[in-house]
Short mmCIF file of C-alpha atoms in Angstrom, two decimals:
data_model
loop_
_atom_site.label_atom_id
_atom_site.label_comp_id
_atom_site.label_asym_id
_atom_site.label_seq_id
_atom_site.Cartn_x
_atom_site.Cartn_y
_atom_site.Cartn_z
CA MET Q 1 0.05 0.14 0.09
CA LYS Q 2 1.15 3.22 -0.92
CA TYR Q 3 1.23 5.67 2.55
CA ALA Q 4 2.23 9.58 2.92
CA LEU Q 5 4.36 9.97 5.70
CA CYS Q 6 4.21 14.06 5.89
CA PHE Q 7 7.11 15.32 8.45
CA TYR Q 8 6.22 18.12 10.65
CA GLU Q 9 9.75 20.01 11.76
CA THR Q 10 9.92 22.66 14.92
CA ALA Q 11 11.39 25.89 14.47
CA ASP Q 12 15.18 24.48 15.65
CA ASN Q 13 14.84 21.86 12.66
CA PHE Q 14 14.41 24.53 10.00
CA ALA Q 15 17.01 26.25 11.77
CA ALA Q 16 19.63 23.52 11.63
CA ARG Q 17 19.01 23.50 7.81
CA THR Q 18 21.41 26.44 7.25
CA SER Q 19 23.29 26.45 10.59
CA GLY Q 20 26.93 24.64 11.65
CA ASN Q 21 24.39 21.44 12.57
CA ALA Q 22 23.44 21.60 8.78
CA PRO Q 23 25.73 18.68 7.56
CA GLU Q 24 24.24 16.34 10.61
CA TYR Q 25 20.79 17.55 10.08
CA TRP Q 26 20.96 16.21 6.03
CA SER Q 27 23.12 13.52 6.85
CA ALA Q 28 20.31 12.20 9.23
CA TRP Q 29 17.90 12.98 6.38
CA LYS Q 30 19.71 11.46 3.63
CA ALA Q 31 20.90 8.59 5.31
CA TYR Q 32 17.06 7.94 6.12
CA ALA Q 33 16.39 8.03 2.68
CA GLY Q 34 18.79 5.83 1.45
CA ALA Q 35 17.49 3.05 4.18
CA LEU Q 36 13.82 2.98 2.56
CA GLY Q 37 15.45 2.88 -0.92
CA ASP Q 38 12.97 2.25 -3.71
CA ARG Q 39 10.37 2.19 -1.35
CA ILE Q 40 10.29 5.90 -1.53
CA THR Q 41 7.84 6.71 -4.79
CA GLY Q 42 7.40 10.41 -4.34
CA GLY Q 43 8.10 13.48 -2.10
CA SER Q 44 9.90 16.37 -1.58
CA ALA Q 45 11.73 18.84 0.90
CA LEU Q 46 10.50 21.58 1.31
CA GLN Q 47 11.90 25.58 1.97
CA SER Q 48 10.64 26.94 5.54
CA PRO Q 49 7.02 27.93 6.27
CA ALA Q 50 8.21 31.61 6.04
CA THR Q 51 8.73 30.90 2.33
CA ALA Q 52 4.79 29.53 2.00
CA THR Q 53 2.04 31.84 0.64
CA THR Q 54 -1.55 30.56 1.50
CA VAL Q 55 -4.60 31.36 -1.52
CA ALA Q 56 -8.46 30.84 -0.53
CA VAL Q 57 -11.36 32.16 -3.01
CA ARG Q 58 -14.24 33.01 -1.36
CA GLY Q 59 -17.50 34.55 -3.26
CA GLY Q 60 -15.59 34.74 -5.76
CA LYS Q 61 -12.47 37.39 -3.72
CA ARG Q 62 -9.39 36.03 -4.01
CA GLN Q 63 -7.16 36.11 -0.71
CA VAL Q 64 -3.39 35.54 -0.71
CA GLN Q 65 -2.08 35.88 2.61
CA ASP Q 66 1.87 35.24 3.55
CA GLY Q 67 2.97 32.13 5.50
CA PRO Q 68 1.25 28.74 6.03
CA TYR Q 69 -2.26 27.79 6.55
CA ALA Q 70 -1.84 26.66 10.38
CA ASP Q 71 0.09 28.79 12.93
CA THR Q 72 1.52 25.74 14.35
CA LYS Q 73 4.51 25.27 16.61
CA GLU Q 74 5.58 22.36 13.81
CA GLN Q 75 5.48 22.75 10.28
CA LEU Q 76 5.60 20.86 7.59
CA GLY Q 77 9.04 20.33 6.54
CA GLY Q 78 8.38 18.13 3.70
CA PHE Q 79 6.87 14.59 2.22
CA MET Q 80 7.12 11.48 1.10
CA LEU Q 81 4.75 8.95 -0.71
CA ILE Q 82 6.32 5.35 0.19
CA GLU Q 83 5.12 1.80 -0.29
CA ALA Q 84 4.62 -0.48 2.75
CA ALA Q 85 2.88 -3.52 3.35
CA ASN Q 86 0.91 -2.25 5.86
CA LEU Q 87 0.15 0.32 8.57
CA ASP Q 88 2.75 -1.14 11.27
CA GLU Q 89 5.11 -1.33 9.08
CA ALA Q 90 4.64 2.47 7.44
CA LEU Q 91 4.69 3.08 11.23
CA GLU Q 92 8.21 1.84 11.39
CA TRP Q 93 9.30 3.93 8.91
CA ALA Q 94 7.53 6.90 10.16
CA ALA Q 95 9.32 6.51 13.67
CA LYS Q 96 13.08 6.13 12.02
CA CYS Q 97 12.99 9.46 10.45
CA PRO Q 98 14.78 12.29 11.87
CA ALA Q 99 11.55 14.56 12.39
CA ALA Q 100 10.09 11.85 14.69
CA ALA Q 101 12.90 12.61 17.49
CA THR Q 102 11.53 16.09 17.88
CA GLY Q 103 8.91 16.98 15.81
CA ARG Q 104 5.74 14.65 14.47
CA VAL Q 105 5.28 12.51 11.65
CA GLU Q 106 1.82 11.72 10.13
CA VAL Q 107 1.31 8.98 7.94
CA ARG Q 108 -2.35 8.81 5.88
CA PRO Q 109 -2.96 5.93 3.40
CA ALA Q 110 -3.51 7.30 0.15
CA LEU Q 111 -6.13 7.18 -1.43
CA SER Q 112 -6.21 4.50 -4.32
CA THR Q 113 -7.67 6.35 -7.64
CA GLN Q 114 -10.26 3.41 -7.52
CA SER Q 115 -12.26 4.59 -4.82
CA MET Q 116 -12.10 8.01 -6.38
CA MET K 1 -11.31 13.12 47.09
CA SER K 2 -7.67 12.94 45.58
CA ASP K 3 -6.83 10.76 48.44
CA THR K 4 -9.70 8.03 47.42
CA HIS K 5 -8.32 8.04 44.08
CA GLU K 6 -4.99 7.49 44.94
CA ALA K 7 -6.36 4.29 47.15
CA VAL K 8 -8.20 3.50 44.28
CA VAL K 9 -5.31 4.00 42.02
CA ALA K 10 -3.00 2.12 44.32
CA ALA K 11 -5.00 -0.83 45.02
CA ALA K 12 -5.58 -1.15 41.01
CA ARG K 13 -1.46 -1.05 40.69
CA ARG K 14 -1.10 -3.89 43.66
CA SER K 15 -3.86 -6.11 42.75
CA TYR K 16 -5.49 -6.02 39.20
CA GLY K 17 -3.64 -8.89 37.86
CA ARG K 18 -4.12 -10.88 40.66
CA LEU K 19 -7.83 -10.02 40.36
CA VAL K 20 -8.68 -10.59 36.88
CA ALA K 21 -6.44 -13.61 37.36
CA TYR K 22 -8.69 -14.91 39.84
CA LEU K 23 -11.95 -14.37 38.38
CA ALA K 24 -10.88 -14.81 35.20
CA SER K 25 -9.66 -18.35 36.02
CA ARG K 26 -13.26 -19.00 37.85
CA MET K 27 -14.97 -17.61 34.69
CA GLN K 28 -12.78 -18.85 32.07
CA ASP K 29 -13.54 -15.87 30.38
CA LEU K 30 -10.95 -13.21 29.84
CA ALA K 31 -12.91 -9.95 28.66
CA GLY K 32 -15.98 -11.12 30.74
CA ALA K 33 -13.45 -10.58 33.91
CA GLU K 34 -11.73 -7.39 33.03
CA ASP K 35 -15.39 -5.99 32.36
CA ALA K 36 -16.73 -6.71 36.16
CA LEU K 37 -13.62 -5.74 37.46
CA ALA K 38 -13.68 -2.19 35.95
CA ASP K 39 -17.27 -2.08 36.95
CA ALA K 40 -15.75 -2.65 40.44
CA PHE K 41 -13.22 0.08 39.92
CA GLU K 42 -15.91 2.66 38.64
CA ARG K 43 -17.63 1.73 41.65
CA ALA K 44 -14.96 2.70 43.97
CA LEU K 45 -13.98 5.87 42.76
CA LEU K 46 -18.41 6.50 43.27
CA THR K 47 -18.63 5.30 46.99
CA TRP K 48 -14.98 5.00 48.79
CA PRO K 49 -15.20 9.18 48.67
CA ARG K 50 -18.45 9.24 50.73
CA ASP K 51 -17.94 6.09 52.42
CA GLY K 52 -14.16 5.75 52.94
CA VAL K 53 -11.89 3.55 51.78
CA PRO K 54 -12.75 0.01 52.89
CA ASP K 55 -10.34 -1.99 54.98
CA ASN K 56 -9.57 -4.72 52.65
CA PRO K 57 -9.81 -2.70 49.17
CA ASP K 58 -8.91 -6.16 47.56
CA ALA K 59 -11.98 -8.15 48.72
CA TRP K 60 -14.12 -5.15 48.51
CA LEU K 61 -13.12 -5.00 44.75
CA LEU K 62 -13.72 -8.63 44.35
CA THR K 63 -17.26 -8.65 46.14
CA THR K 64 -18.72 -6.11 43.84
CA ALA K 65 -17.26 -7.65 40.87
CA ARG K 66 -18.58 -11.08 42.02
CA ARG K 67 -22.11 -9.21 42.44
CA ARG K 68 -21.65 -7.59 38.99
CA LEU K 69 -21.07 -11.26 37.62
CA LEU K 70 -23.95 -12.53 39.32
CA ASP K 71 -26.40 -9.88 38.16
CA ASP K 72 -25.03 -10.87 34.70
CA VAL K 73 -26.24 -14.45 35.24
CA ARG K 74 -29.71 -13.55 36.43
CA HIS K 75 -30.03 -11.40 33.35
CA ALA K 76 -28.26 -14.17 31.46
CA ARG K 77 -25.50 -11.78 29.77
CA VAL K 78 -23.32 -14.40 30.89
CA ARG K 79 -23.21 -17.85 28.23
CA ARG K 80 -24.66 -20.63 29.79
CA GLU K 81 -21.67 -22.90 29.96
CA ALA K 82 -20.35 -20.64 32.85
CA GLU K 83 -23.18 -20.22 35.03
CA PRO K 84 -22.45 -23.36 37.45
CA LEU K 85 -18.99 -22.33 37.91
CA LEU K 86 -20.04 -18.48 38.68
CA ILE K 87 -22.59 -20.00 41.07
CA LEU K 88 -19.87 -21.93 42.82
CA MET K 89 -17.74 -19.07 42.40
CA MET K 90 -20.28 -16.90 44.59
CA ASP K 91 -20.72 -19.39 47.60
CA ASN K 92 -17.64 -21.46 47.93
CA PRO K 93 -16.91 -20.42 51.45
CA ALA K 94 -13.65 -22.23 50.72
CA GLU K 95 -12.55 -19.12 48.90
CA PRO K 96 -12.98 -16.51 51.03
CA ALA K 97 -12.64 -13.22 48.95
CA ASP K 98 -9.96 -11.61 51.20
CA ALA K 99 -7.93 -14.59 51.20
CA PHE K 100 -8.12 -15.69 47.00
CA PRO K 101 -5.96 -17.82 45.62
CA ASP K 102 -3.19 -15.98 43.07
CA GLU K 103 -4.06 -17.19 39.63
CA ARG K 104 -1.96 -15.06 38.04
CA LEU K 105 0.30 -17.99 36.31
CA LYS K 106 -2.81 -19.40 34.60
CA LEU K 107 -3.07 -16.19 32.89
CA LEU K 108 0.35 -15.97 32.06
CA PHE K 109 -0.19 -19.29 29.85
CA VAL K 110 -3.05 -18.62 28.74
CA CYS K 111 -2.30 -15.04 27.12
CA ALA K 112 0.88 -16.68 25.79
CA HIS K 113 -1.10 -19.56 24.48
CA PRO K 114 0.28 -20.76 20.84
CA ALA K 115 -3.82 -20.15 19.35
CA ILE K 116 -3.19 -17.15 20.27
CA ASP K 117 -1.34 -14.41 17.73
CA VAL K 118 2.11 -14.02 18.41
CA GLY K 119 2.07 -10.75 17.89
CA VAL K 120 -0.66 -9.66 20.45
CA ARG K 121 0.69 -12.21 23.65
CA THR K 122 2.62 -9.67 24.77
CA PRO K 123 0.49 -6.49 24.90
CA LEU K 124 -2.40 -9.21 25.67
CA MET K 125 0.23 -10.04 29.05
CA LEU K 126 0.52 -6.36 30.02
CA GLN K 127 -2.68 -5.62 30.02
CA ALA K 128 -4.46 -8.39 31.53
CA VAL K 129 -1.37 -8.96 34.66
CA LEU K 130 -0.29 -5.31 35.01
CA GLY K 131 -3.66 -3.64 34.15
CA LEU K 132 -1.85 -1.42 31.13
CA ASP K 133 -4.05 0.21 29.00
CA ALA K 134 -4.24 -0.20 25.49
CA ALA K 135 -2.93 2.99 24.34
CA THR K 136 0.09 2.83 26.34
CA ILE K 137 0.88 -0.16 24.91
CA ALA K 138 0.08 0.71 21.05
CA SER K 139 2.61 3.56 21.64
CA ALA K 140 4.91 1.32 23.00
CA PHE K 141 4.57 -1.79 20.20
CA LEU K 142 3.95 1.55 17.41
CA VAL K 143 0.63 0.39 16.56
CA ALA K 144 -2.39 2.56 15.93
CA PRO K 145 -4.29 2.52 19.27
CA VAL K 146 -7.37 1.63 17.35
CA SER K 147 -5.10 -1.61 15.87
CA MET K 148 -3.95 -2.20 19.47
CA GLY K 149 -7.76 -2.01 20.69
CA GLN K 150 -8.74 -4.53 17.93
CA ARG K 151 -6.35 -6.85 18.69
CA LEU K 152 -6.64 -7.36 21.87
CA VAL K 153 -10.73 -7.44 21.86
CA ARG K 154 -9.84 -9.96 19.11
CA ALA K 155 -7.45 -12.14 21.41
CA LYS K 156 -10.24 -12.42 24.32
CA THR K 157 -12.90 -13.39 22.07
CA LYS K 158 -10.50 -16.03 20.83
CA ILE K 159 -9.93 -17.49 24.62
CA ARG K 160 -13.82 -17.33 25.13
CA ALA K 161 -14.76 -18.53 21.85
CA ALA K 162 -11.90 -21.31 21.43
CA GLY K 163 -12.18 -21.96 25.22
CA ILE K 164 -8.65 -21.98 26.00
CA ALA K 165 -8.18 -23.63 29.24
CA PHE K 166 -7.30 -21.44 32.79
CA GLU K 167 -4.54 -24.07 33.70
CA VAL K 168 -0.84 -24.40 34.15
CA PRO K 169 0.32 -26.73 31.30
CA GLY K 170 1.28 -30.34 32.22
CA GLU K 171 4.34 -31.79 32.57
CA GLY K 172 4.91 -32.78 28.86
CA ASP K 173 3.61 -29.55 27.79
CA LEU K 174 5.29 -27.21 30.18
CA PRO K 175 8.51 -26.81 28.47
CA ALA K 176 7.32 -25.70 24.97
CA ARG K 177 4.28 -23.32 26.67
CA LEU K 178 7.32 -22.09 29.31
CA GLU K 179 9.21 -21.08 26.15
CA THR K 180 6.73 -18.88 24.86
CA VAL K 181 5.44 -17.32 28.06
CA LEU K 182 9.19 -15.85 28.34
CA ASP K 183 9.35 -14.86 25.09
CA ALA K 184 6.13 -12.58 25.41
CA ILE K 185 7.84 -11.20 28.46
CA TYR K 186 11.48 -10.76 26.88
CA ALA K 187 9.33 -9.14 23.81
CA ALA K 188 8.59 -6.24 26.51
CA TYR K 189 11.89 -5.56 27.05
CA GLY K 190 12.86 -4.96 24.08
CA THR K 191 15.28 -7.32 21.39
CA GLY K 192 18.02 -7.60 24.11
CA TRP K 193 20.96 -6.34 21.52
CA ASP K 194 22.77 -3.76 23.90
CA ALA K 195 23.04 -0.97 20.71
CA SER K 196 18.93 -0.57 20.98
CA GLY K 197 17.42 -2.83 22.99
CA ALA K 198 15.97 -1.25 26.02
CA ASN K 199 16.84 2.06 24.81
CA GLY K 200 14.45 2.35 21.78
CA ARG K 201 10.71 2.46 21.91
CA HIS K 202 10.60 -0.62 24.84
CA ALA K 203 12.53 1.14 27.03
CA SER K 204 9.30 2.61 28.47
CA LEU K 205 8.47 -1.08 29.28
CA ALA K 206 11.49 -2.52 30.60
CA ARG K 207 9.97 -2.10 33.75
CA GLU K 208 6.76 -3.81 33.10
CA ALA K 209 8.69 -6.80 31.23
CA VAL K 210 10.95 -7.00 34.71
CA ASP K 211 7.55 -7.25 36.76
CA LEU K 212 5.85 -9.79 34.99
CA ALA K 213 9.28 -11.67 34.76
CA ARG K 214 8.96 -11.47 38.91
CA VAL K 215 5.78 -12.47 39.03
CA LEU K 216 6.87 -15.64 36.71
CA VAL K 217 9.61 -16.40 39.38
CA ALA K 218 7.92 -16.06 42.17
CA LEU K 219 5.14 -18.59 41.09
CA MET K 220 7.36 -20.19 39.27
CA PRO K 221 10.64 -20.29 41.47
CA ASP K 222 11.80 -24.02 40.51
CA GLN K 223 12.25 -23.07 36.42
CA PRO K 224 15.95 -22.47 35.41
CA GLU K 225 14.86 -20.81 32.35
CA ALA K 226 12.90 -18.36 33.89
CA LEU K 227 15.04 -17.03 36.43
CA GLY K 228 17.76 -16.83 33.74
CA LEU K 229 14.97 -14.18 31.76
CA LEU K 230 14.68 -12.49 35.28
CA SER K 231 18.51 -12.01 35.28
CA LEU K 232 19.26 -11.62 32.05
CA MET K 233 17.18 -8.17 32.37
CA LEU K 234 18.28 -7.27 35.31
CA TYR K 235 21.74 -7.68 34.24
CA CYS K 236 20.89 -4.87 30.67
CA GLU K 237 19.17 -2.97 33.98
CA SER K 238 22.00 -2.27 35.55
CA ARG K 239 23.62 -0.70 33.17
CA ARG K 240 20.74 1.84 32.17
CA GLU K 241 22.48 4.30 33.49
CA ALA K 242 25.82 4.28 32.19
CA ARG K 243 23.83 4.11 28.16
CA ARG K 244 24.12 7.88 28.34
CA ASP K 245 26.46 10.21 29.47
CA GLU K 246 25.86 13.71 31.01
CA ALA K 247 24.89 15.31 27.71
CA ASN K 248 22.41 12.20 27.38
CA ARG K 249 24.25 11.54 24.36
CA TYR K 250 24.75 7.45 23.85
CA VAL K 251 27.17 5.70 25.09
CA PRO K 252 28.25 2.29 23.63
CA LEU K 253 28.91 -0.83 25.96
CA ALA K 254 32.68 -0.68 25.31
CA LYS K 255 32.71 2.71 26.52
CA GLN K 256 30.57 2.79 29.69
CA ASP K 257 31.82 4.30 32.56
CA VAL K 258 31.53 1.08 34.83
CA SER K 259 30.97 3.23 38.18
CA ARG K 260 27.91 4.27 36.95
CA TRP K 261 26.53 0.40 36.73
CA SER K 262 24.28 -0.50 39.39
CA ARG K 263 25.98 -3.39 41.40
CA THR K 264 22.69 -4.02 43.27
CA LEU K 265 21.27 -5.28 39.71
CA ILE K 266 24.30 -6.64 38.71
CA GLY K 267 24.38 -8.51 42.15
CA GLU K 268 20.48 -10.04 41.84
CA ALA K 269 21.15 -11.12 38.69
CA GLY K 270 24.61 -12.99 39.35
CA GLN K 271 22.71 -14.67 41.97
CA LEU K 272 19.25 -15.76 39.99
CA LEU K 273 21.90 -16.96 37.34
CA GLN K 274 23.76 -19.03 40.21
CA HIS K 275 20.74 -20.67 41.16
CA ALA K 276 19.45 -21.52 37.90
CA GLY K 277 22.64 -23.07 36.87
CA THR K 278 22.20 -25.85 39.78
CA MET K 279 18.95 -26.93 38.04
CA GLY K 280 20.94 -28.67 35.52
CA HIS K 281 18.80 -27.62 32.35
CA ILE K 282 20.67 -24.91 30.36
CA GLY K 283 18.57 -22.48 28.06
CA ARG K 284 18.92 -19.57 25.76
CA TYR K 285 17.95 -17.12 28.48
CA GLN K 286 20.57 -18.82 30.67
CA LEU K 287 23.37 -18.19 27.94
CA GLU K 288 22.14 -14.63 27.05
CA ALA K 289 22.19 -14.10 30.84
CA ALA K 290 25.57 -15.30 31.34
CA ILE K 291 26.79 -13.21 28.23
CA GLN K 292 25.93 -10.35 30.65
CA SER K 293 27.36 -11.73 33.19
CA VAL K 294 30.83 -11.91 31.92
CA HIS K 295 30.03 -7.99 30.31
CA ALA K 296 29.67 -7.56 34.31
CA GLN K 297 32.90 -9.00 34.80
CA ARG K 298 34.45 -5.60 33.46
CA ALA K 299 33.50 -3.80 36.76
CA LEU K 300 35.23 -5.46 38.99
CA THR K 301 38.50 -7.25 36.28
CA GLY K 302 38.29 -3.87 34.05
CA THR K 303 38.53 -6.49 31.05
CA THR K 304 35.91 -8.21 28.94
CA HIS K 305 36.81 -11.90 27.78
CA TRP K 306 35.57 -11.47 24.81
CA ASP K 307 36.56 -15.03 24.05
CA ILE K 308 33.89 -16.29 27.05
CA ILE K 309 31.60 -14.15 25.29
CA ALA K 310 31.96 -15.75 21.70
CA ARG K 311 31.65 -19.22 23.22
CA PHE K 312 28.49 -18.69 24.85
CA TYR K 313 27.12 -16.87 21.88
CA GLY K 314 28.21 -20.01 19.66
CA GLU K 315 26.38 -22.08 22.70
CA LEU K 316 23.23 -19.78 22.24
CA LEU K 317 23.61 -20.19 18.24
CA ARG K 318 22.92 -24.00 18.64
CA LEU K 319 19.64 -23.08 20.70
CA ALA K 320 18.46 -20.28 19.18
CA PRO K 321 20.09 -18.99 15.60
CA THR K 322 18.57 -15.76 15.83
CA ILE K 323 19.84 -12.46 13.51
CA GLY K 324 20.32 -10.77 17.10
CA ALA K 325 22.96 -13.77 18.39
CA GLN K 326 24.20 -14.10 14.83
CA VAL K 327 25.42 -10.62 14.72
CA GLY K 328 25.79 -10.65 18.67
CA GLU K 329 28.87 -13.79 18.31
CA ALA K 330 30.20 -11.62 15.07
CA ALA K 331 31.02 -8.67 17.03
CA ALA K 332 32.03 -10.57 20.18
CA VAL K 333 34.74 -13.03 17.23
CA ALA K 334 35.72 -9.77 16.01
CA GLU K 335 36.94 -8.50 19.60
CA TRP K 336 38.32 -11.38 20.18
CA ARG K 337 40.21 -12.57 17.21
CA GLY K 338 40.49 -9.54 14.94
CA ALA K 339 37.98 -7.95 12.74
CA GLN K 340 38.35 -9.33 8.95
CA ALA K 341 36.78 -12.80 11.90
CA GLY K 342 34.02 -10.71 12.43
CA LEU K 343 33.13 -9.21 9.04
CA ASP K 344 33.39 -12.92 7.87
CA ARG K 345 30.54 -13.49 10.01
CA LEU K 346 28.74 -10.94 8.81
CA ASP K 347 29.15 -11.63 5.21
CA ALA K 348 28.03 -15.41 5.65
CA MET K 349 24.45 -14.12 6.79
CA ASP K 350 20.93 -14.09 5.05
CA ALA K 351 21.74 -10.43 2.76
CA ASP K 352 17.79 -10.38 2.88
CA GLU K 353 16.99 -10.97 6.48
CA VAL K 354 20.15 -8.33 7.37
CA GLN K 355 18.94 -5.77 4.67
CA ARG K 356 17.05 -4.12 7.32
CA TYR K 357 18.64 -5.08 10.62
CA GLN K 358 19.90 -1.76 12.01
CA PRO K 359 22.54 -4.00 14.49
CA TRP K 360 24.25 -5.54 11.57
CA TRP K 361 24.64 -2.37 9.56
CA ALA K 362 25.91 -0.69 12.40
CA VAL K 363 28.51 -3.73 13.45
CA ARG K 364 29.42 -3.79 9.72
CA ALA K 365 30.42 0.09 9.15
CA HIS K 366 32.73 -0.50 12.50
CA LEU K 367 34.33 -3.37 11.57
CA LEU K 368 35.07 -1.73 7.91
CA ALA K 369 36.24 0.99 9.41
CA ALA K 370 39.01 -1.43 11.80
CA THR K 371 40.40 -2.90 8.93
CA GLY K 372 40.48 0.37 6.93
CA ARG K 373 38.08 -0.35 4.28
CA VAL K 374 37.06 3.52 4.69
CA ALA K 375 35.17 3.28 1.54
CA GLU K 376 32.67 0.58 2.48
CA ALA K 377 32.33 1.90 6.00
CA ARG K 378 31.07 5.23 4.77
CA PRO K 379 27.66 3.60 3.37
CA ALA K 380 27.48 1.06 5.94
CA TYR K 381 27.26 3.89 8.72
CA GLU K 382 24.95 6.01 6.41
CA ARG K 383 22.59 2.71 6.41
CA ALA K 384 23.18 1.99 10.11
CA MET K 385 21.58 6.02 10.84
CA GLY K 386 19.22 5.50 8.43
CA LEU K 387 17.64 2.55 10.30
CA ALA K 388 18.51 3.84 13.42
CA GLU K 389 15.27 4.86 15.78
CA ASP K 390 16.63 6.49 18.53
CA ALA K 391 18.32 9.82 17.51
CA GLU K 392 20.74 9.49 20.00
CA VAL K 393 22.31 6.48 18.24
CA ARG K 394 21.54 8.30 15.25
CA SER K 395 24.16 11.44 16.03
CA PHE K 396 26.47 8.73 17.76
CA LEU K 397 26.73 6.97 14.44
CA ALA K 398 27.17 10.42 12.18
CA GLY K 399 30.44 11.13 14.65
CA ARG K 400 32.14 7.72 13.92
CA LEU K 401 31.10 8.65 10.29
CA ALA K 402 32.50 12.31 10.74
CA ALA K 403 35.41 10.77 12.20
CA LEU K 404 36.28 8.41 9.29
CA ASP K 405 35.97 11.34 6.66
CA ASP K 406 38.72 12.98 8.59
CA THR K 407 40.88 10.16 8.66
CA SER K 408 40.34 9.20 5.56
CA ALA K 409 41.27 13.24 4.45
#
């Protein structure tokens, strides 16, 4: 089954990407993606939440807002689509990702096109 | 109010397993016993603040649960076969509520029955014997709370529907059945491998696992493997404090400050193992405890006898050729006869099986680095990092990896 792993990272995590800790931050992610190997079928790391722009259209009127949709302590830092046998296995992988130790990982089964 | 609440919680912690075991073994129904007790605890929360905590809280809880069950009988909410048993239980003067027998051993054997799915045996024990809630168990086993709840319910339904007997197996079945009990208790503790075992997500259950083993040893003091299992876990627990430095960084066994090992626990583990050894039946858990006892010797002698550890692993592999024991042996052989000998062992293992086994990659990376094969060590360290769940273990490996780059530059 296909699962989306959504990585919610802390402000410290985002800061680490460009700080002196950057090599450690990225090497952990590189190692994680390497271990997943070809189980990864898609996804991307995302730039910092400050670069986000949120759009809505209400009653024909466009609303554009600087910043991410929700103002929460942890922000979406990236996502992966992975192939896993079942939820237990997807949770195993989620626990191993670097974001799990400080932020949170949301695991969601992908909706198959047949059910749309 | 909060004092009463605490009295209820204390009663639950102290006696939950015994009360469940007693009721379930009489009813031959675990789910029914748990429901009746949950009801009794709920009543306690309502009435104890008003009437005061009874002199004998356990007896009160048991009587209340029995009354609720009797009610169920009257309203035909229990299955017919259980009725005579229940009525007998209510009336039996030989078993007064304040001196009910300890039936937890039967409960342990039911939870680890071969007819119960192997993945749910440990959760079942933790819930029925120690009273842990499903959400806590789900987190420890990294399973969605809803699924864990369903698995537990399904297992209890199976116990009732299949008529799994609440009894201690007879002599012929005992060795095999005891093994499933021991395995289920050990599964709560962790993998046993020092780099990840009892440091990862199972660490939260380490104390519960020790509690279960203590219950088992108290009820079966003449089973050497039960003593061996408790000894093994106490040896591992003795090093808990030393696994992290002041900055909470991961410290591998070889670098641990032995003054931070618990002498009390090492002493108790040693006595248990010695006592087990006098019974003349060696087994997997005694061997694993023996390996840990050799490590513990370092606190006294300052050295580790890797030759002895490697031989114990050799024995262990003959009895239980698990992937953990294979990697453990390879690491011990590497220390004893040199890194290349360890690498040979690792290379001989099943490639598919080790692909996702973190300790294999960590030991392999270490041994490759030790033999100067830096180019191969690098991806092995990376894989070990990628498979690590503990962030501190990951940092430790990243440090090793960085040191590798320094030496090769």
